[in-house]
PDB file of C-alpha atoms in Angstrom:
ATOM      1  CA  UNK E   1       0.000   0.000   0.000  1.00 40.00           C
ATOM      2  CA  UNK E   2       1.167   3.538  -0.667  1.00 43.00           C
ATOM      3  CA  UNK E   3       2.279   5.648   2.258  1.00 47.00           C
ATOM      4  CA  UNK E   4       1.246   9.306   2.603  1.00 42.00           C
ATOM      5  CA  UNK E   5       4.212  11.597   1.983  1.00 40.00           C
ATOM      6  CA  UNK E   6       2.977  14.638   3.851  1.00 37.00           C
ATOM      7  CA  UNK E   7      -0.129  13.875   5.869  1.00 35.00           C
ATOM      8  CA  UNK E   8      -0.274  11.937   9.102  1.00 36.00           C
ATOM      9  CA  UNK E   9      -2.860   9.135   8.649  1.00 35.00           C
ATOM     10  CA  UNK E  10      -4.476  10.160  11.943  1.00 37.00           C
ATOM     11  CA  UNK E  11      -5.349  13.651  10.738  1.00 39.00           C
ATOM     12  CA  UNK E  12      -8.583  14.635   8.962  1.00 38.00           C
ATOM     13  CA  UNK E  13      -8.665  15.471   5.278  1.00 38.00           C
ATOM     14  CA  UNK E  14      -6.706  18.714   4.549  1.00 39.00           C
ATOM     15  CA  UNK E  15      -8.776  21.876   4.416  1.00 35.00           C
ATOM     16  CA  UNK E  16      -8.502  24.553   1.750  1.00 36.00           C
ATOM     17  CA  UNK E  17      -9.586  27.200   4.270  1.00 40.00           C
ATOM     18  CA  UNK E  18      -9.740  26.467   7.976  1.00 41.00           C
ATOM     19  CA  UNK E  19     -13.030  27.776   9.338  1.00 49.00           C
ATOM     20  CA  UNK E  20     -13.323  28.184  13.130  1.00 45.00           C
ATOM     21  CA  UNK E  21     -17.102  28.579  13.012  1.00 49.00           C
ATOM     22  CA  UNK E  22     -17.815  25.491  10.890  1.00 53.00           C
ATOM     23  CA  UNK E  23     -15.474  23.281  12.914  1.00 49.00           C
ATOM     24  CA  UNK E  24     -17.016  24.397  16.184  1.00 51.00           C
ATOM     25  CA  UNK E  25     -20.471  23.530  14.831  1.00 57.00           C
ATOM     26  CA  UNK E  26     -19.131  20.104  13.805  1.00 60.00           C
ATOM     27  CA  UNK E  27     -17.747  19.437  17.270  1.00 59.00           C
ATOM     28  CA  UNK E  28     -14.077  19.775  16.266  1.00 58.00           C
ATOM     29  CA  UNK E  29     -13.023  22.178  19.007  1.00 58.00           C
ATOM     30  CA  UNK E  30      -9.937  20.023  19.573  1.00 58.00           C
ATOM     31  CA  UNK E  31      -8.719  20.893  16.057  1.00 54.00           C
ATOM     32  CA  UNK E  32      -9.551  24.569  16.586  1.00 50.00           C
ATOM     33  CA  UNK E  33      -7.464  24.603  19.756  1.00 52.00           C
ATOM     34  CA  UNK E  34      -4.595  22.888  17.935  1.00 51.00           C
ATOM     35  CA  UNK E  35      -4.617  25.546  15.183  1.00 50.00           C
ATOM     36  CA  UNK E  36      -4.703  28.393  17.703  1.00 48.00           C
ATOM     37  CA  UNK E  37      -1.936  26.785  19.764  1.00 48.00           C
ATOM     38  CA  UNK E  38       0.268  26.348  16.702  1.00 47.00           C
ATOM     39  CA  UNK E  39       0.023  29.974  15.612  1.00 46.00           C
ATOM     40  CA  UNK E  40       0.510  31.271  19.150  1.00 45.00           C
ATOM     41  CA  UNK E  41       3.467  29.052  20.007  1.00 59.00           C
ATOM     42  CA  UNK E  42       5.324  28.719  16.698  1.00 78.00           C
ATOM     43  CA  UNK E  43       8.483  30.802  16.541  1.00 89.00           C
ATOM     44  CA  UNK E  44       8.877  30.332  12.775  1.00 93.00           C
ATOM     45  CA  UNK E  45       6.181  30.478  10.104  1.00 93.00           C
ATOM     46  CA  UNK E  46       6.869  29.694   6.445  1.00 94.00           C
ATOM     47  CA  UNK E  47       5.079  32.306   4.340  1.00 93.00           C
ATOM     48  CA  UNK E  48       5.949  31.255   0.789  1.00 94.00           C
ATOM     49  CA  UNK E  49       7.819  28.656  -1.261  1.00 95.00           C
ATOM     50  CA  UNK E  50       8.522  29.127  -4.972  1.00 95.00           C
ATOM     51  CA  UNK E  51       9.786  26.032  -6.835  1.00 96.00           C
ATOM     52  CA  UNK E  52      12.035  26.581  -9.856  1.00 97.00           C
ATOM     53  CA  UNK E  53      12.929  24.130 -12.647  1.00 95.00           C
ATOM     54  CA  UNK E  54       9.366  22.824 -12.608  1.00 96.00           C
ATOM     55  CA  UNK E  55      10.066  21.173 -15.964  1.00 97.00           C
ATOM     56  CA  UNK E  56      13.458  19.644 -16.548  1.00 97.00           C
ATOM     57  CA  UNK E  57      15.423  16.477 -16.997  1.00 97.00           C
ATOM     58  CA  UNK E  58      15.718  13.817 -14.322  1.00 97.00           C
ATOM     59  CA  UNK E  59      19.156  15.201 -13.408  1.00 96.00           C
ATOM     60  CA  UNK E  60      18.064  18.848 -13.165  1.00 97.00           C
ATOM     61  CA  UNK E  61      18.802  20.183  -9.653  1.00 98.00           C
ATOM     62  CA  UNK E  62      15.922  21.169  -7.401  1.00 98.00           C
ATOM     63  CA  UNK E  63      15.697  24.849  -6.487  1.00 97.00           C
ATOM     64  CA  UNK E  64      13.294  26.575  -4.087  1.00 97.00           C
ATOM     65  CA  UNK E  65      12.934  30.172  -2.904  1.00 96.00           C
ATOM     66  CA  UNK E  66      11.785  29.962   0.714  1.00 96.00           C
ATOM     67  CA  UNK E  67      10.374  32.889   2.700  1.00 95.00           C
ATOM     68  CA  UNK E  68       9.632  32.731   6.407  1.00 95.00           C
ATOM     69  CA  UNK E  69       9.019  34.907   9.436  1.00 94.00           C
ATOM     70  CA  UNK E  70      10.698  34.572  12.807  1.00 93.00           C
ATOM     71  CA  UNK E  71       8.488  35.746  15.669  1.00 91.00           C
ATOM     72  CA  UNK E  72      11.008  35.352  18.508  1.00 89.00           C
ATOM     73  CA  UNK E  73      14.829  35.251  18.554  1.00 90.00           C
ATOM     74  CA  UNK E  74      16.346  31.792  18.081  1.00 90.00           C
ATOM     75  CA  UNK E  75      19.877  31.396  19.393  1.00 88.00           C
ATOM     76  CA  UNK E  76      20.262  27.955  17.821  1.00 91.00           C
ATOM     77  CA  UNK E  77      19.718  26.949  14.176  1.00 94.00           C
ATOM     78  CA  UNK E  78      16.796  25.535  12.228  1.00 95.00           C
ATOM     79  CA  UNK E  79      17.597  22.698   9.843  1.00 97.00           C
ATOM     80  CA  UNK E  80      16.106  22.499   6.349  1.00 98.00           C
ATOM     81  CA  UNK E  81      16.132  19.349   4.215  1.00 98.00           C
ATOM     82  CA  UNK E  82      15.112  18.442   0.677  1.00 98.00           C
ATOM     83  CA  UNK E  83      14.013  14.798   0.537  1.00 98.00           C
ATOM     84  CA  UNK E  84      13.148  12.787  -2.578  1.00 98.00           C
ATOM     85  CA  UNK E  85      10.648   9.949  -2.158  1.00 97.00           C
ATOM     86  CA  UNK E  86      12.212   7.027  -4.003  1.00 96.00           C
ATOM     87  CA  UNK E  87       9.338   4.624  -3.454  1.00 95.00           C
ATOM     88  CA  UNK E  88       5.785   5.124  -2.242  1.00 90.00           C
ATOM     89  CA  UNK E  89       5.839   1.739  -0.541  1.00 91.00           C
ATOM     90  CA  UNK E  90       9.106   1.866   1.425  1.00 93.00           C
ATOM     91  CA  UNK E  91      10.822   4.849   3.044  1.00 92.00           C
ATOM     92  CA  UNK E  92      14.224   3.131   2.944  1.00 95.00           C
ATOM     93  CA  UNK E  93      14.495   4.489  -0.610  1.00 96.00           C
ATOM     94  CA  UNK E  94      14.032   8.104   0.478  1.00 97.00           C
ATOM     95  CA  UNK E  95      17.040  10.265  -0.367  1.00 98.00           C
ATOM     96  CA  UNK E  96      18.067  13.368   1.571  1.00 98.00           C
ATOM     97  CA  UNK E  97      19.275  15.505  -1.319  1.00 98.00           C
ATOM     98  CA  UNK E  98      20.699  18.318   0.793  1.00 97.00           C
ATOM     99  CA  UNK E  99      20.625  19.819   4.269  1.00 97.00           C
ATOM    100  CA  UNK E 100      21.209  23.415   5.309  1.00 95.00           C
ATOM    101  CA  UNK E 101      21.259  25.057   8.741  1.00 95.00           C
ATOM    102  CA  UNK E 102      20.020  28.622   9.154  1.00 93.00           C
ATOM    103  CA  UNK E 103      20.629  30.616  12.312  1.00 90.00           C
ATOM    104  CA  UNK E 104      20.898  32.080  14.843  1.00 92.00           C
ATOM    105  CA  UNK E 105      17.778  34.062  13.906  1.00 92.00           C
ATOM    106  CA  UNK E 106      16.537  37.503  14.892  1.00 92.00           C
ATOM    107  CA  UNK E 107      12.902  38.546  14.636  1.00 92.00           C
ATOM    108  CA  UNK E 108      11.743  39.516  11.162  1.00 93.00           C
ATOM    109  CA  UNK E 109      11.120  38.297   7.623  1.00 94.00           C
ATOM    110  CA  UNK E 110      13.764  36.254   5.824  1.00 94.00           C
ATOM    111  CA  UNK E 111      14.265  34.618   2.447  1.00 95.00           C
ATOM    112  CA  UNK E 112      16.819  32.234   0.981  1.00 95.00           C
ATOM    113  CA  UNK E 113      17.289  29.958  -2.023  1.00 96.00           C
ATOM    114  CA  UNK E 114      17.684  26.250  -1.357  1.00 97.00           C
ATOM    115  CA  UNK E 115      19.305  24.194  -4.130  1.00 97.00           C
ATOM    116  CA  UNK E 116      19.760  20.430  -4.092  1.00 98.00           C
ATOM    117  CA  UNK E 117      21.103  17.887  -6.539  1.00 97.00           C
ATOM    118  CA  UNK E 118      18.783  15.447  -8.276  1.00 98.00           C
ATOM    119  CA  UNK E 119      18.378  11.988  -6.718  1.00 98.00           C
ATOM    120  CA  UNK E 120      20.704   9.107  -7.561  1.00 97.00           C
ATOM    121  CA  UNK E 121      18.677   6.797  -9.843  1.00 97.00           C
ATOM    122  CA  UNK E 122      20.823   3.815  -8.811  1.00 96.00           C
ATOM    123  CA  UNK E 123      19.246   4.057  -5.344  1.00 97.00           C
ATOM    124  CA  UNK E 124      15.678   3.926  -6.672  1.00 97.00           C
ATOM    125  CA  UNK E 125      13.916   0.679  -7.655  1.00 96.00           C
ATOM    126  CA  UNK E 126      13.570   0.453 -11.429  1.00 96.00           C
ATOM    127  CA  UNK E 127       9.799   0.159 -11.203  1.00 95.00           C
ATOM    128  CA  UNK E 128       9.581   3.418  -9.196  1.00 97.00           C
ATOM    129  CA  UNK E 129      11.757   5.716 -11.334  1.00 97.00           C
ATOM    130  CA  UNK E 130       8.964   6.563 -13.753  1.00 97.00           C
ATOM    131  CA  UNK E 131       5.597   7.844 -12.644  1.00 96.00           C
ATOM    132  CA  UNK E 132       4.384  10.029  -9.799  1.00 96.00           C
ATOM    133  CA  UNK E 133       6.381  10.526  -6.612  1.00 96.00           C
ATOM    134  CA  UNK E 134       7.124  13.517  -4.372  1.00 97.00           C
ATOM    135  CA  UNK E 135       9.820  15.872  -3.157  1.00 97.00           C
ATOM    136  CA  UNK E 136       9.649  17.204   0.398  1.00 97.00           C
ATOM    137  CA  UNK E 137      11.005  20.300   2.087  1.00 97.00           C
ATOM    138  CA  UNK E 138      11.185  19.844   5.854  1.00 97.00           C
ATOM    139  CA  UNK E 139      12.335  22.123   8.640  1.00 97.00           C
ATOM    140  CA  UNK E 140      13.271  21.098  12.167  1.00 95.00           C
ATOM    141  CA  UNK E 141      14.376  22.732  15.377  1.00 94.00           C
ATOM    142  CA  UNK E 142      16.592  20.678  17.701  1.00 93.00           C
ATOM    143  CA  UNK E 143      15.628  17.513  15.881  1.00 93.00           C
ATOM    144  CA  UNK E 144      11.886  18.249  15.969  1.00 93.00           C
ATOM    145  CA  UNK E 145      10.186  18.714  12.621  1.00 95.00           C
ATOM    146  CA  UNK E 146       7.688  21.584  12.652  1.00 94.00           C
ATOM    147  CA  UNK E 147       6.761  21.864   8.971  1.00 95.00           C
ATOM    148  CA  UNK E 148       6.754  19.611   5.914  1.00 96.00           C
ATOM    149  CA  UNK E 149       5.968  20.878   2.414  1.00 96.00           C
ATOM    150  CA  UNK E 150       5.473  18.310  -0.314  1.00 96.00           C
ATOM    151  CA  UNK E 151       5.203  18.627  -4.077  1.00 96.00           C
ATOM    152  CA  UNK E 152       4.106  15.878  -6.422  1.00 96.00           C
ATOM    153  CA  UNK E 153       6.701  15.005  -9.065  1.00 97.00           C
ATOM    154  CA  UNK E 154       5.943  13.225 -12.332  1.00 97.00           C
ATOM    155  CA  UNK E 155       8.788  11.526 -14.214  1.00 97.00           C
ATOM    156  CA  UNK E 156       7.817  10.523 -17.723  1.00 97.00           C
ATOM    157  CA  UNK E 157       9.057   9.876 -21.229  1.00 96.00           C
ATOM    158  CA  UNK E 158       7.884  12.339 -23.855  1.00 94.00           C
ATOM    159  CA  UNK E 159       9.254  10.467 -26.843  1.00 93.00           C
ATOM    160  CA  UNK E 160       6.393   8.566 -28.472  1.00 93.00           C
ATOM    161  CA  UNK E 161       8.577   5.545 -29.243  1.00 94.00           C
ATOM    162  CA  UNK E 162       9.766   5.257 -25.644  1.00 95.00           C
ATOM    163  CA  UNK E 163       6.216   5.607 -24.357  1.00 93.00           C
ATOM    164  CA  UNK E 164       5.008   2.876 -26.732  1.00 93.00           C
ATOM    165  CA  UNK E 165       8.011   0.585 -26.206  1.00 94.00           C
ATOM    166  CA  UNK E 166       9.756   1.479 -22.931  1.00 93.00           C
ATOM    167  CA  UNK E 167      13.175  -0.141 -22.476  1.00 94.00           C
ATOM    168  CA  UNK E 168      13.625  -2.799 -19.800  1.00 92.00           C
ATOM    169  CA  UNK E 169      16.148  -0.554 -18.037  1.00 94.00           C
ATOM    170  CA  UNK E 170      14.820   2.965 -17.529  1.00 96.00           C
ATOM    171  CA  UNK E 171      16.737   5.510 -19.588  1.00 96.00           C
ATOM    172  CA  UNK E 172      16.989   8.436 -17.143  1.00 96.00           C
ATOM    173  CA  UNK E 173      18.648  10.584 -19.812  1.00 96.00           C
ATOM    174  CA  UNK E 174      15.333  10.606 -21.704  1.00 96.00           C
ATOM    175  CA  UNK E 175      13.105  11.359 -18.703  1.00 97.00           C
ATOM    176  CA  UNK E 176      11.289  14.681 -18.383  1.00 97.00           C
ATOM    177  CA  UNK E 177      10.526  15.690 -14.782  1.00 98.00           C
ATOM    178  CA  UNK E 178       7.546  17.841 -13.837  1.00 97.00           C
ATOM    179  CA  UNK E 179       7.039  19.415 -10.398  1.00 97.00           C
ATOM    180  CA  UNK E 180       3.368  20.155  -9.742  1.00 94.00           C
ATOM    181  CA  UNK E 181       4.132  23.504  -8.152  1.00 92.00           C
ATOM    182  CA  UNK E 182       0.508  24.628  -7.831  1.00 88.00           C
ATOM    183  CA  UNK E 183      -0.485  21.721  -5.578  1.00 82.00           C
ATOM    184  CA  UNK E 184       1.726  21.693  -2.465  1.00 92.00           C
ATOM    185  CA  UNK E 185       0.752  19.592   0.549  1.00 93.00           C
ATOM    186  CA  UNK E 186       1.696  21.220   3.845  1.00 92.00           C
ATOM    187  CA  UNK E 187       1.724  19.639   7.288  1.00 92.00           C
ATOM    188  CA  UNK E 188       2.550  21.697  10.380  1.00 90.00           C
ATOM    189  CA  UNK E 189       3.500  20.218  13.742  1.00 90.00           C
ATOM    190  CA  UNK E 190       3.285  21.696  17.220  1.00 88.00           C
ATOM    191  CA  UNK E 191       6.663  21.506  18.966  1.00 89.00           C
ATOM    192  CA  UNK E 192       8.088  22.932  22.164  1.00 86.00           C
ATOM    193  CA  UNK E 193      10.362  25.783  21.072  1.00 87.00           C
ATOM    194  CA  UNK E 194      11.587  26.296  24.648  1.00 81.00           C
ATOM    195  CA  UNK E 195      12.753  22.710  25.186  1.00 65.00           C
ATOM    196  CA  UNK E 196      16.472  22.061  25.662  1.00 56.00           C
ATOM    197  CA  UNK E 197      16.168  18.479  24.418  1.00 51.00           C
ATOM    198  CA  UNK E 198      18.091  17.742  21.225  1.00 47.00           C
ATOM    199  CA  UNK E 199      17.159  14.115  20.530  1.00 46.00           C
ATOM    200  CA  UNK E 200      15.024  13.634  17.380  1.00 43.00           C
ATOM    201  CA  UNK E 201      11.408  12.637  17.998  1.00 43.00           C
ATOM    202  CA  UNK E 202       9.108  11.001  15.464  1.00 41.00           C
ATOM    203  CA  UNK E 203       6.510  13.540  14.389  1.00 40.00           C
ATOM    204  CA  UNK E 204       3.682  11.076  13.912  1.00 39.00           C
ATOM    205  CA  UNK E 205       3.987   9.887  17.530  1.00 32.00           C
ATOM    206  CA  UNK E 206       4.774  13.080  19.384  1.00 33.00           C
ATOM    207  CA  UNK E 207       3.335  16.030  17.509  1.00 35.00           C
ATOM    208  CA  UNK E 208      -0.176  17.281  16.898  1.00 37.00           C
ATOM    209  CA  UNK E 209      -0.342  17.894  13.115  1.00 39.00           C
ATOM    210  CA  UNK E 210      -2.466  20.610  11.533  1.00 39.00           C
ATOM    211  CA  UNK E 211      -2.681  20.224   7.760  1.00 38.00           C
ATOM    212  CA  UNK E 212      -3.396  22.681   4.936  1.00 36.00           C
ATOM    213  CA  UNK E 213      -3.326  22.525   1.165  1.00 34.00           C
ATOM    214  CA  UNK E 214      -1.706  25.937   0.910  1.00 35.00           C
ATOM    215  CA  UNK E 215       0.057  28.479   3.109  1.00 35.00           C
ATOM    216  CA  UNK E 216      -2.948  30.675   3.873  1.00 34.00           C
ATOM    217  CA  UNK E 217      -3.445  31.293   7.587  1.00 33.00           C
ATOM    218  CA  UNK E 218      -6.746  30.263   9.224  1.00 33.00           C
ATOM    219  CA  UNK E 219      -9.632  32.640   8.605  1.00 32.00           C
ATOM    220  CA  UNK E 220     -13.127  33.171   9.996  1.00 32.00           C
ATOM    221  CA  UNK E 221     -15.901  31.859   7.744  1.00 33.00           C
ATOM    222  CA  UNK E 222     -18.332  34.520   6.536  1.00 32.00           C
ATOM    223  CA  UNK E 223     -21.361  32.217   6.532  1.00 31.00           C
TER     224      UNK E 223
END
C-alpha cells in the first residue's frame, strides 16, 4: 500500500480554508485549539515557497525560494532538508538531497534559495523511477520537525517511441521531470520551542499535526 508523503494518517482530510465557526459547529473544538496553539506558540512560520525548474530532466537540480518569518529570537539553528521519495511503498528508498542550517535568527522576515542535486537513480527501484512521486522540504528545530511541504513530481518519457516501447532498463537521460508547483501539501507540527532536548522525535507519535493545502493562515468563515 502507498504511504502518505505529507499527511499523518491520523489527521482529517486537509482543508482549503480552515473555518473556526464550521469546525465548532461540527464538534471539532480540539482541532480549533490545535490551530490556535500552533500559531501562538510557533516561533517560525513559512510564508511562501517558490519552486524553480518545474520542468526539466531527471538530473536537473531542485531549487526553491523559501520565505519565512521569525516571531522570537532563536539562538540555535533551524535545519532544512530536501528529501526525494524514491518509493511510495518503502521509506528506505528516500534520499536526503541536501541539508542546510540557518541561524541564529533575529525577529523579522527572511528569504533564501535552497538548491539540491537530483536523486541518484541507482538508489531507486527500477519500477519506481517513472511515474508520480514527491519531493519534500522539511524544517526542524533541535531535531523536531515543525513543517513539511510536499510537491508531487511526475517523471515521464515524452518520446512517443519510448512511451510505446519502454526499455527494460529505464533511460533516465530521456526522462522529463515535472514538479506540480501549484499543488503543495503542507503539514505543520506543534513543537516545544523552549525545550532544551536535542534528541530527534518522530513527528507522527509526538506532535499534533495541523494540515493545509496551501500556506494561507486560518480565517473566519463569513457564513
